[in-house]
Coordinates of C-alpha atoms in Angstrom, one line a residue:
M1 CA 44.0 -70.1 21.2
G2 CA 46.5 -70.5 24.0
G3 CA 47.4 -73.9 25.8
R4 CA 47.7 -77.3 24.0
L5 CA 46.4 -77.5 20.4
E6 CA 43.6 -80.1 20.6
L7 CA 40.5 -80.8 18.6
R8 CA 37.4 -80.6 21.4
I9 CA 34.8 -80.1 19.2
S10 CA 32.5 -82.3 17.2
A11 CA 29.2 -82.2 15.1
D12 CA 27.3 -82.4 18.3
D13 CA 28.4 -78.6 19.1
V14 CA 26.6 -77.4 16.2
G15 CA 24.6 -74.1 17.4
K16 CA 27.6 -73.4 20.0
R17 CA 30.1 -70.5 19.8
V18 CA 33.4 -72.0 19.0
S19 CA 37.1 -71.0 18.2
V20 CA 39.1 -73.2 15.9
R21 CA 42.5 -73.1 14.2
S22 CA 42.9 -74.3 10.7
L23 CA 45.9 -74.8 8.1
T24 CA 45.5 -72.5 5.3
G25 CA 47.5 -73.7 2.1
S26 CA 49.9 -76.6 1.8
A27 CA 51.9 -77.8 4.7
D28 CA 55.0 -78.2 2.1
A29 CA 54.7 -74.7 1.2
G30 CA 54.8 -73.1 4.7
A31 CA 51.2 -72.9 5.4
A32 CA 49.8 -70.4 7.7
F33 CA 47.2 -71.1 10.5
T34 CA 43.9 -69.1 10.8
D35 CA 41.9 -68.4 13.7
T36 CA 38.0 -68.4 13.2
V37 CA 35.5 -67.4 16.2
G38 CA 31.8 -67.9 15.6
V39 CA 28.7 -70.0 15.8
L40 CA 29.3 -73.5 14.3
T41 CA 26.1 -73.8 12.0
S42 CA 26.8 -77.3 10.3
W43 CA 29.4 -80.1 10.2
E44 CA 28.7 -82.5 7.3
D45 CA 30.4 -84.6 5.0
G46 CA 33.9 -83.4 6.5
V47 CA 33.4 -79.9 6.2
L48 CA 32.3 -77.2 8.7
S49 CA 30.5 -73.9 8.3
I50 CA 31.1 -71.2 11.1
T51 CA 29.3 -67.7 11.2
R52 CA 31.4 -64.9 12.6
R53 CA 29.9 -62.1 14.4
G54 CA 29.6 -59.8 11.6
G55 CA 27.4 -62.4 9.8
Q56 CA 29.9 -63.7 7.1
S57 CA 30.1 -67.7 6.7
V58 CA 33.5 -69.3 6.7
V59 CA 33.7 -72.9 5.3
I60 CA 36.4 -75.1 6.7
E61 CA 37.5 -78.5 5.5
E62 CA 37.5 -80.8 8.6
S63 CA 41.1 -82.3 7.2
A64 CA 42.4 -78.7 7.8
L65 CA 41.4 -78.5 11.5
V66 CA 44.3 -78.2 14.0
A67 CA 42.6 -77.3 17.1
G68 CA 39.0 -76.2 18.1
K69 CA 37.0 -75.7 21.3
T70 CA 33.4 -74.2 22.3
V71 CA 33.8 -70.8 24.2
P72 CA 31.6 -68.6 26.0
A73 CA 29.0 -66.4 24.5
E74 CA 30.5 -62.8 23.7
P75 CA 31.9 -61.0 27.2
A76 CA 29.5 -59.0 28.9
R77 CA 30.0 -55.5 27.5
R78 CA 31.7 -53.0 29.9
R79 CA 29.9 -49.8 29.0
G80 CA 26.3 -49.0 27.9
P81 CA 23.0 -50.2 28.8
A82 CA 22.3 -54.1 29.2
A83 CA 20.0 -55.5 26.5
G84 CA 19.4 -58.7 24.6
V85 CA 19.1 -59.0 20.8
R86 CA 15.4 -59.6 21.2
E87 CA 14.5 -56.7 22.9
L88 CA 16.7 -54.5 20.7
V89 CA 15.4 -55.6 17.4
E90 CA 11.8 -55.5 18.4
V91 CA 12.6 -51.9 19.8
A92 CA 14.3 -50.9 16.4
A93 CA 11.1 -52.5 14.7
R94 CA 8.7 -50.2 16.4
G95 CA 10.9 -47.3 16.0
W96 CA 11.1 -47.9 12.1
P97 CA 7.4 -49.3 11.6
A98 CA 6.5 -50.7 8.2
V99 CA 3.3 -49.5 6.4
D100 CA 2.1 -53.1 5.7
T101 CA 2.5 -56.0 8.1
A102 CA 1.5 -59.5 8.5
R103 CA 2.2 -62.2 10.9
L104 CA 3.4 -65.8 10.1
G105 CA 3.9 -67.3 13.5
G106 CA 6.8 -65.6 15.2
W107 CA 7.9 -64.1 11.9
L108 CA 6.9 -60.6 11.4
L109 CA 6.5 -59.7 7.6
R110 CA 6.8 -56.0 6.7
A111 CA 6.6 -53.9 3.6
S112 CA 6.7 -50.3 2.8
G113 CA 6.8 -49.9 -1.0
G114 CA 10.6 -50.8 -1.0
F115 CA 11.6 -47.8 1.1
T116 CA 14.6 -49.3 3.2
G117 CA 15.5 -52.8 4.1
R118 CA 14.2 -52.6 7.7
A119 CA 10.9 -51.8 6.5
N120 CA 10.6 -54.2 3.7
S121 CA 11.8 -57.6 5.3
V122 CA 10.9 -60.6 7.4
L123 CA 11.8 -60.0 11.2
P124 CA 12.3 -63.7 12.6
L125 CA 10.9 -63.6 16.3
G126 CA 10.6 -67.0 16.9
D127 CA 9.0 -70.3 15.0
P128 CA 7.0 -69.4 11.9
G129 CA 4.6 -72.0 13.3
T130 CA 5.3 -74.2 10.1
G131 CA 8.1 -75.9 8.4
L132 CA 11.0 -73.4 7.1
D133 CA 10.4 -74.5 3.5
A134 CA 6.6 -73.6 3.8
A135 CA 7.4 -70.6 5.7
L136 CA 9.8 -69.4 3.0
A137 CA 7.1 -70.2 0.3
E138 CA 4.5 -68.1 2.0
T139 CA 7.2 -65.2 2.6
V140 CA 7.9 -65.3 -1.2
R141 CA 4.4 -65.5 -2.4
W142 CA 3.5 -62.6 0.4
Y143 CA 6.4 -60.1 -1.0
G144 CA 5.7 -61.3 -4.7
E145 CA 2.2 -59.6 -4.4
R146 CA 3.8 -56.6 -3.3
G147 CA 6.2 -56.3 -6.0
L148 CA 9.0 -56.6 -3.5
P149 CA 12.2 -59.0 -3.3
P150 CA 11.7 -61.3 -0.4
L151 CA 14.2 -60.6 2.3
V152 CA 14.8 -61.9 5.8
Q153 CA 16.7 -59.9 8.4
I154 CA 19.2 -62.0 10.4
S155 CA 21.1 -60.9 13.6
T156 CA 24.4 -62.5 14.3
G157 CA 27.2 -62.2 16.9
A158 CA 25.4 -62.1 20.2
A159 CA 23.4 -64.7 22.2
G160 CA 19.9 -64.9 20.7
G161 CA 21.2 -64.6 17.1
D162 CA 19.8 -66.3 14.0
E163 CA 23.0 -68.0 12.7
L164 CA 21.4 -71.3 12.4
L165 CA 18.7 -69.8 10.4
A166 CA 21.0 -68.0 8.2
A167 CA 22.9 -71.3 7.6
E168 CA 19.6 -72.7 6.5
L169 CA 18.7 -70.1 4.2
E170 CA 22.0 -70.2 2.8
R171 CA 21.7 -73.8 2.1
R172 CA 18.4 -72.9 -0.1
G173 CA 20.3 -70.2 -1.9
W174 CA 19.5 -67.2 -0.1
T175 CA 22.3 -64.5 -0.6
A176 CA 23.6 -62.2 2.1
E177 CA 23.6 -58.4 1.4
R178 CA 23.8 -55.1 3.3
F179 CA 25.6 -55.8 6.3
A180 CA 25.2 -53.5 9.2
V181 CA 26.4 -52.9 13.0
F182 CA 23.8 -52.5 15.8
C183 CA 25.4 -50.0 18.4
T184 CA 24.1 -49.1 21.9
G185 CA 25.1 -46.5 24.6
A186 CA 24.1 -44.5 27.4
L187 CA 22.0 -41.5 26.7
A188 CA 23.0 -38.8 29.1
P189 CA 26.4 -38.2 28.0
L190 CA 24.9 -37.4 24.5
A191 CA 23.4 -34.4 25.9
D192 CA 26.2 -33.3 28.2
R193 CA 27.1 -29.9 26.0
E194 CA 25.5 -26.5 26.1
P195 CA 22.3 -26.1 24.1
D196 CA 23.0 -25.3 20.6
G197 CA 20.5 -22.6 19.0
R198 CA 21.3 -23.6 15.4
V199 CA 19.3 -26.9 15.7
R200 CA 15.6 -26.8 15.3
L201 CA 13.3 -29.7 16.3
S202 CA 9.7 -30.6 15.1
R203 CA 7.4 -33.6 15.0
R204 CA 7.5 -34.0 11.3
P205 CA 10.0 -33.9 8.6
D206 CA 9.5 -31.0 6.2
A207 CA 10.3 -30.5 2.6
A208 CA 13.8 -29.3 3.6
W209 CA 14.4 -31.9 6.1
L210 CA 13.7 -34.6 3.3
S211 CA 16.0 -32.8 0.6
A212 CA 18.8 -33.5 2.9
Y213 CA 18.1 -37.0 3.7
G214 CA 20.1 -39.3 1.7
R215 CA 17.2 -41.8 1.1
G216 CA 14.5 -39.4 1.0
A217 CA 14.0 -40.1 -2.7
S218 CA 13.6 -43.8 -2.4
G219 CA 10.4 -45.5 -2.4
P220 CA 7.0 -44.0 -2.8
A221 CA 6.8 -40.8 -1.3
G222 CA 3.9 -41.6 1.1
D223 CA 5.3 -45.0 2.2
A224 CA 8.6 -43.0 3.0
L225 CA 6.9 -40.5 5.2
K226 CA 4.9 -43.1 7.1
V227 CA 7.9 -45.0 8.1
L228 CA 9.9 -41.8 8.8
A229 CA 7.0 -40.2 11.0
G230 CA 5.9 -43.6 12.4
G231 CA 7.0 -44.7 15.7
P232 CA 6.0 -44.1 19.7
S233 CA 7.3 -40.6 19.8
V234 CA 9.4 -39.1 16.8
W235 CA 11.4 -36.1 16.7
F236 CA 13.4 -34.4 13.7
A237 CA 16.3 -32.0 14.0
T238 CA 17.3 -29.6 11.3
V239 CA 20.5 -27.3 11.1
P240 CA 19.4 -24.5 8.4
G241 CA 21.9 -24.0 5.5
D242 CA 23.7 -20.5 5.2
N243 CA 20.7 -19.8 2.7
P244 CA 17.6 -20.1 4.8
Q245 CA 15.6 -21.3 1.8
G246 CA 18.2 -23.7 0.6
A247 CA 19.2 -27.3 1.9
P248 CA 19.7 -27.9 5.6
A249 CA 23.4 -28.1 6.8
A250 CA 22.8 -31.2 9.2
V251 CA 19.5 -33.3 9.9
G252 CA 18.8 -36.3 12.2
R253 CA 15.9 -38.2 13.7
C254 CA 15.2 -39.6 16.8
V255 CA 12.3 -42.0 18.3
V256 CA 11.8 -42.5 21.9
D257 CA 10.2 -46.0 23.1
G258 CA 10.3 -46.3 26.8
R259 CA 13.9 -46.3 28.1
W260 CA 15.2 -46.3 24.5
A261 CA 16.2 -43.5 22.1
G262 CA 16.7 -44.5 18.5
F263 CA 19.0 -42.4 16.4
A264 CA 18.8 -42.5 12.5
A265 CA 19.1 -40.4 9.2
V266 CA 21.9 -38.3 10.7
E267 CA 23.0 -36.7 7.7
T268 CA 25.4 -33.4 7.0
A269 CA 25.8 -32.0 3.9
P270 CA 29.4 -32.5 2.4
E271 CA 30.8 -29.1 2.4
R272 CA 29.9 -28.7 6.3
R273 CA 31.5 -31.8 7.4
R274 CA 33.8 -31.7 10.3
E275 CA 32.1 -28.7 12.1
G276 CA 30.5 -30.7 14.9
L277 CA 27.0 -30.5 13.2
A278 CA 26.1 -34.1 13.6
T279 CA 27.1 -34.0 17.4
A280 CA 25.0 -31.0 17.8
V281 CA 22.2 -32.7 16.2
M282 CA 22.2 -35.8 18.3
A283 CA 22.9 -33.8 21.4
E284 CA 19.5 -31.9 21.1
L285 CA 17.7 -34.9 20.1
A286 CA 19.2 -36.8 23.2
R287 CA 18.3 -33.8 25.4
T288 CA 14.4 -34.2 24.1
A289 CA 14.6 -37.8 24.7
L290 CA 15.8 -37.8 28.3
A291 CA 13.1 -35.3 29.0
E292 CA 10.6 -37.8 27.9
G293 CA 12.2 -40.6 30.1
A294 CA 14.6 -42.5 27.9
S295 CA 17.8 -43.7 29.7
A296 CA 19.5 -45.7 26.8
A297 CA 20.5 -44.9 23.1
Y298 CA 20.8 -47.1 19.9
L299 CA 21.7 -46.7 16.1
Q300 CA 22.7 -48.7 13.3
V301 CA 25.7 -48.1 10.9
Q302 CA 27.5 -49.7 7.9
P303 CA 30.6 -51.6 9.1
E304 CA 32.7 -49.8 6.3
N305 CA 31.7 -46.5 7.4
T306 CA 34.7 -45.9 9.4
A307 CA 34.1 -42.2 9.9
A308 CA 30.8 -42.6 11.3
R309 CA 31.9 -45.5 13.5
A310 CA 34.7 -43.5 14.9
M311 CA 32.3 -40.7 15.8
Y312 CA 29.9 -42.9 17.5
A313 CA 32.6 -44.2 19.5
R314 CA 33.6 -41.2 20.8
M315 CA 29.9 -40.5 21.8
G316 CA 30.3 -43.7 23.9
F317 CA 28.6 -46.3 21.8
A318 CA 29.9 -49.9 21.5
D319 CA 29.2 -52.4 19.2
H320 CA 26.2 -54.8 20.1
H321 CA 25.4 -57.1 17.4
S322 CA 25.4 -57.2 13.5
Y323 CA 22.8 -57.9 11.1
H324 CA 22.3 -58.3 7.7
Y325 CA 19.6 -59.5 5.1
R326 CA 19.0 -62.6 3.2
R327 CA 17.6 -62.6 -0.3
A328 CA 15.4 -65.1 -2.0
P329 CA 17.1 -66.9 -5.0
R330 CA 15.5 -65.6 -8.4
G331 CA 13.0 -68.0 -9.5

């Protein structure tokens, strides 16, 4: 942490980003120090709870604290487009639109027959207009009527995140699942390569495209198609396989919304990986998005998918924030 070890935080700093050092294990057994950076979400009865950038909660005994201080919000990113969490979650919601929606104050309830978490979860965009317990009760009722588990999408790791809401949900037994990273980057560099004639573009996904999409079989077919084809301006890319009548070698999807181009469903057949097909797909989609006036790009990736994250980093994408889902307790 640098400088003298001082404890300069208190319960009054709940909601602020902090950096703390704590003692791990027994001092008599040569204990180690652990540094934790994140949003202080609670400090009660001698116990602190801190939510890290990735959305994971860390619980620390006050007696184990060695040092602590408040720290500024995440440093300004050195590359890529400037954007806040609110703008990005809203543009992503428009680019992956749910079939059935309802408003609960500042919350957007979304349902699409269970096809993907994004299209079947609450997006908290502000105050629900009632107490949290009443809002959660209405959420449970609404999703129960549709035969779906109640989920809330939680953004963390950047100014405007939902760390405090996550802490309240955790206290009520809502468990965390399906962690992801939201990445952004400049659009033009993605298209900076020779056009690739192997990539075919269309406005709707055909049977071949759906067969190559990893999630194509999940959820009712009608709802899945409505989500995939929904959005302001949607494009689908396909690289045919060696057998024109067989499954494609690679596919991808892009939705254009103002200055943003959102990439999703980039899939390559296992036997065709390491041939640059995913890059070719994204380049052709990026070229089309540029022609429609977009200048910035976003995508979402699982944190454990190291191969995909490395590929996107080479394309100029950088982590912006993280998100995960909170599931209501059974009963």
